[in-house]
Tab-separated table of C-alpha atoms in Angstrom:
chain	number	residue	atom	x	y	z
T	269	MET	CA	28.273	-31.282	-42.297
T	270	PRO	CA	26.529	-33.880	-39.701
T	271	TRP	CA	23.476	-35.490	-41.318
T	272	LEU	CA	26.018	-36.435	-43.559
T	273	GLU	CA	28.232	-38.018	-40.888
T	274	ASN	CA	25.404	-38.794	-38.569
T	275	ALA	CA	24.114	-41.215	-42.491
T	276	ALA	CA	27.833	-42.980	-43.246
T	277	LEU	CA	26.775	-44.203	-38.558
T	278	LYS	CA	23.722	-45.091	-39.965
T	279	GLY	CA	24.882	-46.866	-42.575
T	280	LEU	CA	28.088	-48.339	-40.787
T	281	GLN	CA	25.542	-49.692	-37.657
T	282	CYS	CA	23.669	-52.013	-40.233
T	283	LEU	CA	26.987	-53.190	-41.120
T	284	ASP	CA	28.635	-56.544	-38.452
T	285	ALA	CA	30.711	-54.800	-36.110
T	286	GLU	CA	34.424	-56.517	-36.875
T	287	THR	CA	33.385	-54.897	-41.420
T	288	ALA	CA	31.952	-51.870	-39.463
T	289	HIS	CA	34.991	-51.011	-38.332
T	290	ARG	CA	37.742	-52.419	-41.467
T	291	MET	CA	35.485	-49.575	-43.027
T	292	THR	CA	35.717	-47.167	-40.746
T	293	VAL	CA	39.803	-47.179	-40.707
T	294	LYS	CA	39.602	-47.165	-44.902
T	295	ALA	CA	37.989	-44.201	-45.063
T	296	LEU	CA	39.867	-42.547	-42.324
T	297	LYS	CA	42.458	-44.029	-45.115
T	298	THR	CA	41.421	-42.034	-47.824
T	299	GLY	CA	41.919	-38.322	-45.477
T	300	LEU	CA	38.130	-36.774	-46.643
T	301	VAL	CA	36.082	-37.687	-42.673
T	302	PRO	CA	35.902	-34.254	-41.177
T	303	GLY	CA	38.334	-33.017	-38.637
T	304	SER	CA	37.737	-31.952	-35.595
T	305	ARG	CA	36.443	-28.024	-35.485
T	306	ALA	CA	36.933	-27.126	-32.160
T	307	ALA	CA	39.346	-24.370	-31.519
T	308	ALA	CA	42.443	-26.231	-28.817
T	309	ASP	CA	42.073	-24.953	-25.066
T	310	PRO	CA	45.153	-24.947	-23.536
T	311	ARG	CA	43.734	-25.617	-20.205
T	312	LEU	CA	42.977	-28.780	-21.773
T	313	ALA	CA	46.294	-28.959	-21.668
T	314	VAL	CA	48.368	-32.218	-20.302
T	315	LYS	CA	52.113	-32.609	-19.498
T	316	LEU	CA	53.892	-35.361	-18.139
T	317	TRP	CA	56.307	-37.374	-18.525
T	318	ASP	CA	58.587	-35.323	-20.766
T	319	LEU	CA	55.631	-34.776	-23.686
T	320	THR	CA	52.281	-32.246	-23.559
T	321	PHE	CA	48.687	-33.792	-23.763
T	322	PRO	CA	47.251	-31.028	-26.224
T	323	ASN	CA	44.491	-32.458	-24.644
T	324	PRO	CA	43.862	-34.944	-22.403
T	325	LEU	CA	41.098	-37.267	-24.700
T	326	GLY	CA	42.812	-40.499	-26.641
T	327	MET	CA	41.943	-43.076	-28.805
T	328	ALA	CA	42.286	-46.536	-26.737
T	329	ALA	CA	44.778	-49.324	-28.415
T	330	GLY	CA	42.385	-52.131	-30.580
T	331	PHE	CA	41.359	-49.235	-32.689
T	332	ASP	CA	44.152	-49.063	-35.227
T	333	LYS	CA	46.470	-51.862	-33.944
T	334	ASN	CA	48.762	-51.928	-37.289
T	335	GLY	CA	49.401	-47.706	-37.769
T	336	GLU	CA	46.922	-46.674	-40.209
T	337	VAL	CA	45.932	-44.163	-39.484
T	338	PRO	CA	47.540	-42.668	-36.240
T	339	ASP	CA	47.435	-39.003	-38.416
T	340	ALA	CA	43.840	-39.438	-38.755
T	341	LEU	CA	42.607	-40.164	-35.378
T	342	LEU	CA	44.693	-36.758	-34.025
T	343	ARG	CA	42.623	-34.794	-36.982
T	344	LEU	CA	39.862	-35.437	-35.553
T	345	GLY	CA	41.172	-33.660	-32.298
T	346	PHE	CA	42.085	-36.370	-30.513
T	347	GLY	CA	44.944	-35.461	-27.753
T	348	TYR	CA	47.139	-38.446	-28.940
T	349	THR	CA	46.276	-42.209	-29.738
T	350	GLU	CA	47.984	-45.689	-29.679
T	351	VAL	CA	48.589	-48.320	-31.618
T	352	GLY	CA	48.388	-51.411	-30.991
T	353	SER	CA	48.446	-54.260	-29.370
T	354	VAL	CA	51.351	-55.327	-31.411
T	355	THR	CA	53.061	-58.840	-31.547
T	356	PRO	CA	56.157	-59.495	-32.895
T	357	ARG	CA	55.076	-61.725	-35.667
T	358	PRO	CA	52.156	-61.476	-37.503
T	359	GLN	CA	48.849	-64.107	-35.526
T	360	PRO	CA	45.514	-63.856	-37.024
T	361	GLY	CA	43.167	-63.730	-33.921
T	362	ASN	CA	40.372	-65.645	-33.317
T	363	PRO	CA	37.837	-66.629	-35.127
T	364	ARG	CA	35.446	-64.810	-36.742
T	365	PRO	CA	32.447	-63.107	-35.446
T	366	ARG	CA	34.604	-61.684	-32.727
T	367	VAL	CA	32.766	-58.601	-32.108
T	368	PHE	CA	29.483	-57.918	-31.036
T	369	ARG	CA	27.536	-54.974	-30.565
T	370	LEU	CA	25.172	-54.475	-27.473
T	371	PRO	CA	22.956	-51.521	-28.249
T	372	MET	CA	21.022	-51.144	-25.567
T	373	ASP	CA	23.496	-51.271	-23.257
T	374	GLN	CA	26.091	-49.207	-25.080
T	375	GLY	CA	28.593	-51.869	-25.094
T	376	VAL	CA	30.874	-54.299	-27.255
T	377	ILE	CA	32.653	-57.827	-26.596
T	378	ASN	CA	35.266	-58.679	-28.637
T	379	ARG	CA	37.437	-61.658	-29.105
T	380	TYR	CA	39.928	-60.636	-31.656
T	381	GLY	CA	43.146	-62.436	-30.402
T	382	PHE	CA	45.666	-59.527	-30.567
T	383	ASN	CA	45.041	-59.627	-34.212
T	384	ASN	CA	47.635	-57.578	-36.227
T	385	GLU	CA	50.210	-57.644	-38.522
T	386	GLY	CA	53.780	-58.213	-36.195
T	387	HIS	CA	56.392	-55.620	-35.447
T	388	ALA	CA	57.821	-55.363	-39.138
T	389	ALA	CA	54.491	-54.063	-40.187
T	390	LEU	CA	53.252	-51.301	-38.395
T	391	ARG	CA	57.781	-50.250	-37.943
T	392	ALA	CA	57.337	-50.014	-42.012
T	393	ARG	CA	54.187	-48.024	-41.529
T	394	LEU	CA	55.145	-45.236	-39.246
T	395	ASP	CA	58.466	-45.118	-40.829
T	396	ALA	CA	56.314	-43.819	-43.448
T	397	ARG	CA	54.925	-40.858	-41.401
T	398	LYS	CA	54.964	-37.456	-43.304
T	399	SER	CA	55.087	-35.639	-39.948
T	400	LEU	CA	56.277	-37.180	-37.167
T	401	THR	CA	53.977	-34.530	-35.271
T	402	GLY	CA	51.876	-35.547	-32.856
T	403	ILE	CA	51.390	-38.441	-29.887
T	404	VAL	CA	51.753	-41.758	-30.895
T	405	GLY	CA	51.401	-43.902	-27.960
T	406	ILE	CA	53.111	-48.153	-28.488
T	407	ASN	CA	50.976	-50.338	-27.334
T	408	VAL	CA	53.550	-54.063	-26.961
T	409	GLY	CA	51.812	-58.246	-26.420
T	410	ALA	CA	53.518	-61.261	-26.886
T	411	ASN	CA	52.270	-63.654	-29.931
T	412	LYS	CA	49.417	-66.126	-28.259
T	413	ASP	CA	52.019	-69.415	-28.803
T	414	ALA	CA	54.744	-67.019	-27.949
T	415	GLU	CA	57.700	-69.355	-25.413
T	416	ASP	CA	59.355	-66.849	-24.350
T	417	ARG	CA	56.191	-63.438	-23.264
T	418	ILE	CA	58.625	-61.828	-21.821
T	419	ALA	CA	60.616	-61.915	-24.508
T	420	ASP	CA	58.058	-61.156	-26.485
T	421	TYR	CA	57.412	-57.383	-24.195
T	422	VAL	CA	61.375	-56.976	-24.347
T	423	ALA	CA	61.090	-56.665	-28.305
T	424	GLY	CA	58.821	-54.199	-28.774
T	425	ILE	CA	60.639	-51.993	-26.539
T	426	GLU	CA	63.226	-52.608	-28.763
T	427	GLN	CA	61.893	-52.334	-31.448
T	428	PHE	CA	59.959	-49.238	-31.261
T	429	ALA	CA	62.732	-47.982	-29.137
T	430	ASP	CA	63.684	-44.639	-31.690
T	431	ILE	CA	59.873	-43.483	-32.159
T	432	ALA	CA	57.306	-44.497	-29.855
T	433	SER	CA	55.756	-41.806	-27.224
T	434	TYR	CA	55.274	-43.686	-24.904
T	435	PHE	CA	54.984	-47.448	-24.132
T	436	THR	CA	52.219	-49.542	-23.453
T	437	VAL	CA	52.453	-52.930	-21.748
T	438	ASN	CA	49.768	-54.797	-22.418
T	439	ILE	CA	49.038	-57.474	-19.732
T	440	SER	CA	44.603	-57.139	-19.732
T	441	SER	CA	43.605	-58.630	-23.474
T	442	PRO	CA	41.252	-62.261	-22.110
T	443	ASN	CA	41.806	-63.174	-24.784
T	444	THR	CA	44.774	-64.836	-24.890
T	445	PRO	CA	44.921	-67.569	-23.493
T	446	GLY	CA	47.403	-67.432	-19.829
T	447	LEU	CA	48.346	-63.797	-21.297
T	448	ARG	CA	46.371	-61.788	-17.721
T	449	ASP	CA	48.153	-64.945	-15.150
T	450	LEU	CA	51.221	-61.910	-15.907
T	451	GLN	CA	49.218	-59.713	-13.827
T	452	ALA	CA	50.389	-61.997	-10.840
T	453	ARG	CA	52.814	-60.364	-8.436
T	454	SER	CA	56.046	-62.486	-9.462
T	455	ALA	CA	55.486	-63.196	-12.963
T	456	LEU	CA	54.530	-59.407	-12.791
T	457	ALA	CA	57.766	-58.623	-10.970
T	458	ASP	CA	60.490	-60.709	-13.488
T	459	LEU	CA	58.080	-58.910	-16.814
T	460	LEU	CA	58.251	-55.348	-15.214
T	461	THR	CA	62.348	-56.214	-14.652
T	462	ALA	CA	62.332	-56.621	-18.084
T	463	VAL	CA	60.562	-54.111	-19.088
T	464	ILE	CA	61.809	-51.861	-17.891
T	465	SER	CA	65.739	-53.046	-17.903
T	466	SER	CA	64.872	-52.834	-21.738
T	467	ARG	CA	63.793	-49.441	-22.213
T	468	ASP	CA	67.189	-48.290	-20.036
T	469	ALA	CA	69.314	-49.214	-22.024
T	470	CYS	CA	67.420	-47.767	-25.165
T	471	THR	CA	68.115	-44.521	-22.802
T	472	HIS	CA	71.319	-44.400	-22.481
T	473	THR	CA	71.988	-45.312	-26.837
T	474	LEU	CA	69.060	-42.902	-27.593
T	475	GLY	CA	69.283	-40.145	-24.857
T	476	ARG	CA	65.126	-40.223	-24.501
T	477	HIS	CA	63.939	-41.507	-21.754
T	478	VAL	CA	60.456	-43.185	-23.379
T	479	PRO	CA	57.575	-43.772	-20.977
T	480	VAL	CA	56.097	-47.841	-19.716
T	481	LEU	CA	53.132	-47.439	-18.847
T	482	LEU	CA	50.821	-50.821	-17.858
T	483	LYS	CA	47.296	-52.111	-18.701
T	484	ILE	CA	45.311	-53.653	-16.443
T	485	ALA	CA	42.317	-55.740	-15.999
T	486	PRO	CA	39.672	-54.129	-13.964
T	487	ASP	CA	39.147	-57.747	-12.757
T	488	VAL	CA	41.946	-57.931	-10.439
T	489	ALA	CA	40.894	-58.274	-6.892
T	490	ASP	CA	42.216	-55.429	-4.689
T	491	GLY	CA	44.684	-57.855	-3.408
T	492	ASP	CA	46.083	-58.252	-6.833
T	493	LEU	CA	44.953	-54.183	-7.082
T	494	ASN	CA	47.996	-53.876	-4.335
T	495	ASP	CA	50.516	-56.132	-5.648
T	496	ILE	CA	50.043	-54.632	-8.800
T	497	VAL	CA	50.765	-50.769	-7.938
T	498	GLU	CA	53.094	-52.073	-5.959
T	499	GLU	CA	55.458	-53.414	-8.009
T	500	VAL	CA	54.333	-50.260	-10.785
T	501	LEU	CA	56.315	-48.650	-7.889
T	502	ALA	CA	58.882	-50.377	-6.825
T	503	LYS	CA	59.843	-51.133	-10.953
T	504	ASN	CA	59.824	-47.340	-11.559
T	505	VAL	CA	57.357	-47.922	-13.936
T	506	ASP	CA	56.038	-44.750	-15.409
T	507	GLY	CA	52.125	-45.196	-15.152
T	508	LEU	CA	49.027	-46.894	-15.231
T	509	ILE	CA	46.381	-48.016	-17.682
T	510	VAL	CA	43.182	-49.006	-16.233
T	511	SER	CA	41.593	-50.534	-17.242
T	512	ASN	CA	41.280	-52.884	-20.321
T	513	THR	CA	38.001	-55.289	-21.164
T	514	THR	CA	35.502	-56.746	-17.920
T	515	ILE	CA	34.507	-60.549	-18.919
T	516	THR	CA	32.171	-59.841	-15.895
T	517	ARG	CA	28.753	-59.197	-17.631
T	518	ASP	CA	27.298	-57.040	-15.068
T	519	GLY	CA	23.477	-55.647	-15.125
T	520	LEU	CA	23.142	-56.301	-19.094
T	521	SER	CA	19.476	-56.043	-20.358
T	522	GLU	CA	20.231	-57.643	-23.868
T	523	ALA	CA	20.262	-61.747	-24.549
T	524	GLY	CA	21.604	-63.054	-27.272
T	525	PRO	CA	25.258	-61.749	-27.598
T	526	VAL	CA	25.883	-61.103	-24.203
T	527	ASP	CA	26.937	-64.829	-23.115
T	528	GLU	CA	29.653	-64.831	-26.384
T	529	ALA	CA	32.982	-64.679	-24.674
T	530	GLY	CA	35.579	-61.880	-24.813
T	531	GLY	CA	36.038	-59.014	-23.115
T	532	LEU	CA	33.315	-56.414	-22.048
T	533	SER	CA	33.558	-53.042	-22.872
T	534	GLY	CA	31.718	-49.578	-23.509
T	535	ARG	CA	29.002	-48.482	-21.111
T	536	PRO	CA	28.208	-51.445	-19.634
T	537	LEU	CA	32.364	-51.346	-17.927
T	538	PHE	CA	31.873	-47.989	-16.858
T	539	ARG	CA	31.439	-48.343	-13.049
T	540	ARG	CA	33.722	-51.441	-12.858
T	541	SER	CA	36.933	-49.204	-14.256
T	542	THR	CA	35.798	-46.052	-12.273
T	543	ILE	CA	35.494	-47.852	-9.510
T	544	MET	CA	39.263	-49.241	-10.509
T	545	LEU	CA	40.530	-46.214	-11.207
T	546	ALA	CA	39.806	-44.943	-7.269
T	547	ARG	CA	41.389	-47.383	-6.157
T	548	ALA	CA	44.336	-47.555	-7.810
T	549	ARG	CA	45.028	-43.421	-7.651
T	550	LYS	CA	44.906	-44.088	-3.858
T	551	LEU	CA	47.218	-47.316	-3.102
T	552	ALA	CA	49.809	-45.006	-5.904
T	553	GLY	CA	49.687	-41.591	-4.241
T	554	PRO	CA	49.093	-38.421	-6.690
T	555	ASP	CA	52.185	-38.492	-8.814
T	556	LEU	CA	51.628	-41.153	-10.941
T	557	PRO	CA	50.323	-40.790	-14.733
T	558	ILE	CA	47.031	-42.503	-14.996
T	559	ILE	CA	45.392	-43.122	-18.140
T	560	GLY	CA	41.502	-43.486	-16.850
T	561	VAL	CA	39.476	-45.789	-19.952
T	562	GLY	CA	35.695	-47.873	-19.928
T	563	GLY	CA	32.851	-46.404	-20.637
T	564	ILE	CA	33.603	-42.562	-21.523
T	565	ASP	CA	31.153	-42.011	-23.964
T	566	SER	CA	30.236	-38.010	-22.783
T	567	ALA	CA	31.626	-35.132	-21.151
T	568	GLU	CA	30.011	-36.147	-18.124
T	569	THR	CA	31.425	-39.435	-17.874
T	570	ALA	CA	35.002	-38.189	-19.036
T	571	TRP	CA	35.565	-35.206	-15.693
T	572	ILE	CA	34.657	-37.644	-13.440
T	573	LYS	CA	37.144	-40.288	-14.952
T	574	ILE	CA	39.142	-36.613	-14.620
T	575	THR	CA	37.605	-35.990	-10.592
T	576	ALA	CA	38.101	-39.695	-9.409
T	577	GLY	CA	41.788	-40.190	-10.467
T	578	ALA	CA	42.923	-40.182	-14.201
T	579	ASP	CA	45.349	-37.585	-15.641
T	580	LEU	CA	44.579	-38.882	-18.993
T	581	LEU	CA	41.394	-40.620	-20.792
T	582	GLN	CA	41.302	-43.354	-23.535
T	583	LEU	CA	37.692	-44.744	-24.899
T	584	TYR	CA	36.945	-45.918	-28.470
T	585	SER	CA	33.617	-48.258	-27.962
T	586	ALA	CA	31.729	-45.725	-27.429
T	587	LEU	CA	32.507	-43.768	-31.103
T	588	VAL	CA	30.999	-48.008	-32.785
T	589	PHE	CA	27.763	-45.891	-32.100
T	590	LYS	CA	28.190	-41.710	-30.885
T	591	GLY	CA	30.273	-41.584	-34.348
T	592	THR	CA	33.879	-39.099	-34.570
T	593	ALA	CA	31.461	-36.136	-33.617
T	594	LEU	CA	31.281	-37.577	-30.173
T	595	VAL	CA	35.399	-36.607	-29.795
T	596	ASP	CA	34.465	-32.408	-30.278
T	597	GLU	CA	31.489	-32.787	-27.810
T	598	ILE	CA	33.720	-34.648	-25.437
T	599	LEU	CA	36.364	-31.527	-24.623
T	600	SER	CA	33.802	-28.177	-25.567
T	601	GLY	CA	32.024	-29.987	-22.365
T	602	LEU	CA	35.444	-30.685	-20.734
T	603	SER	CA	36.168	-26.801	-21.117
T	604	ALA	CA	32.860	-26.039	-19.700
T	605	LYS	CA	32.999	-28.012	-16.635
T	606	LEU	CA	36.451	-26.064	-16.099
T	607	GLN	CA	34.525	-22.699	-16.609
T	608	GLN	CA	31.343	-23.998	-14.204
T	609	ASN	CA	34.229	-24.381	-11.673
T	610	GLY	CA	36.574	-21.527	-12.154
T	611	LEU	CA	39.857	-24.154	-12.835
T	612	SER	CA	42.935	-23.050	-15.088
T	613	SER	CA	43.636	-27.256	-15.613
T	614	LEU	CA	42.087	-30.794	-15.722
T	615	ARG	CA	45.351	-30.874	-12.660
T	616	GLU	CA	42.557	-29.339	-10.352
T	617	ALA	CA	39.912	-31.032	-10.486
T	618	ARG	CA	41.249	-34.140	-10.617
T	619	ASP	CA	40.691	-36.203	-7.420
T	620	ALA	CA	38.376	-34.446	-5.957
T	621	ASN	CA	35.889	-38.053	-6.735
T	622	VAL	CA	38.312	-40.371	-5.154
T	623	GLU	CA	37.385	-41.740	-2.435
T	624	ALA	CA	33.801	-41.319	-2.635
T	625	TRP	CA	34.712	-44.196	-5.452
T	626	ALA	CA	37.509	-45.902	-4.429
T	627	SER	CA	34.757	-46.987	-1.431
T	628	GLU	CA	31.642	-48.399	-3.927
T	629	THR	CA	31.721	-51.942	-3.578
T	630	VAL	CA	32.240	-53.221	-7.350
């Protein structure tokens, strides 16, 4: 019942943002949250690697850090979900408060700092899933106090290679000091060499080539983006995720929380992340799979991401303001876009506006 969902959303918005998030996860764990009402549209299916995504819309990492509700999220209509970021050892993250809503701007600032329960806890939950159907990616990170951060990423690959639908190597969070330094070319080359080598060893043992994607920040300079894409292609990384949160505060209308430290997501990130997406697509060429993230809050913004070069999509922050009904709204809207344009698949729409977006000024 939409009225009940709207009432629940308004109630959550009366709580502080982190408490509201925990309440949402608890509600999903009960199994009582209404699932998707939309009929599956085969035109929205996307085939990448050895996976068939029933639709392109995924839940971004950060919502379900500890793998508590992957199946509940899939029931909401998401084509896939991504758990994590997960680090080898549990860590509490930064002190609270550490997440702030910007209602007028439909944005969120967070400085969680990779708070999670660690590899062992996530592994136990994923092993306990009643069904292994559905696509569940695993986003791996490094502990804040790690002496060897590359070793932490490798440990994530080794721990989850037999159950991950795909991996995301997250070097883009602004909330772990020095983490984004791994985007620098020499450090990135070392990281990707180690991660891909570990994945390939797991392929030999397990018989499946688990796709590895690299998640980057939207704040990299053009020259650095070129270096990143060259390394991704040279090291045979399977895809890119563009992008994580921004440390900029461009165009915000509000006072107060806008000055809080952390990464900004939601609607204010849309323009910057879409420009970066298009530029990454131009640099990478047509074959590298790219997931577009940042500011998707409607069917229109989802369609724009696809035409700017995205094969798949992810969202998170928009749910804070629009609730879970947004999933069906976006999927039905994408189906309508295909119908309006006489297209039989999203791949036919991809890249239509890459040049225009790539030439925009950040």
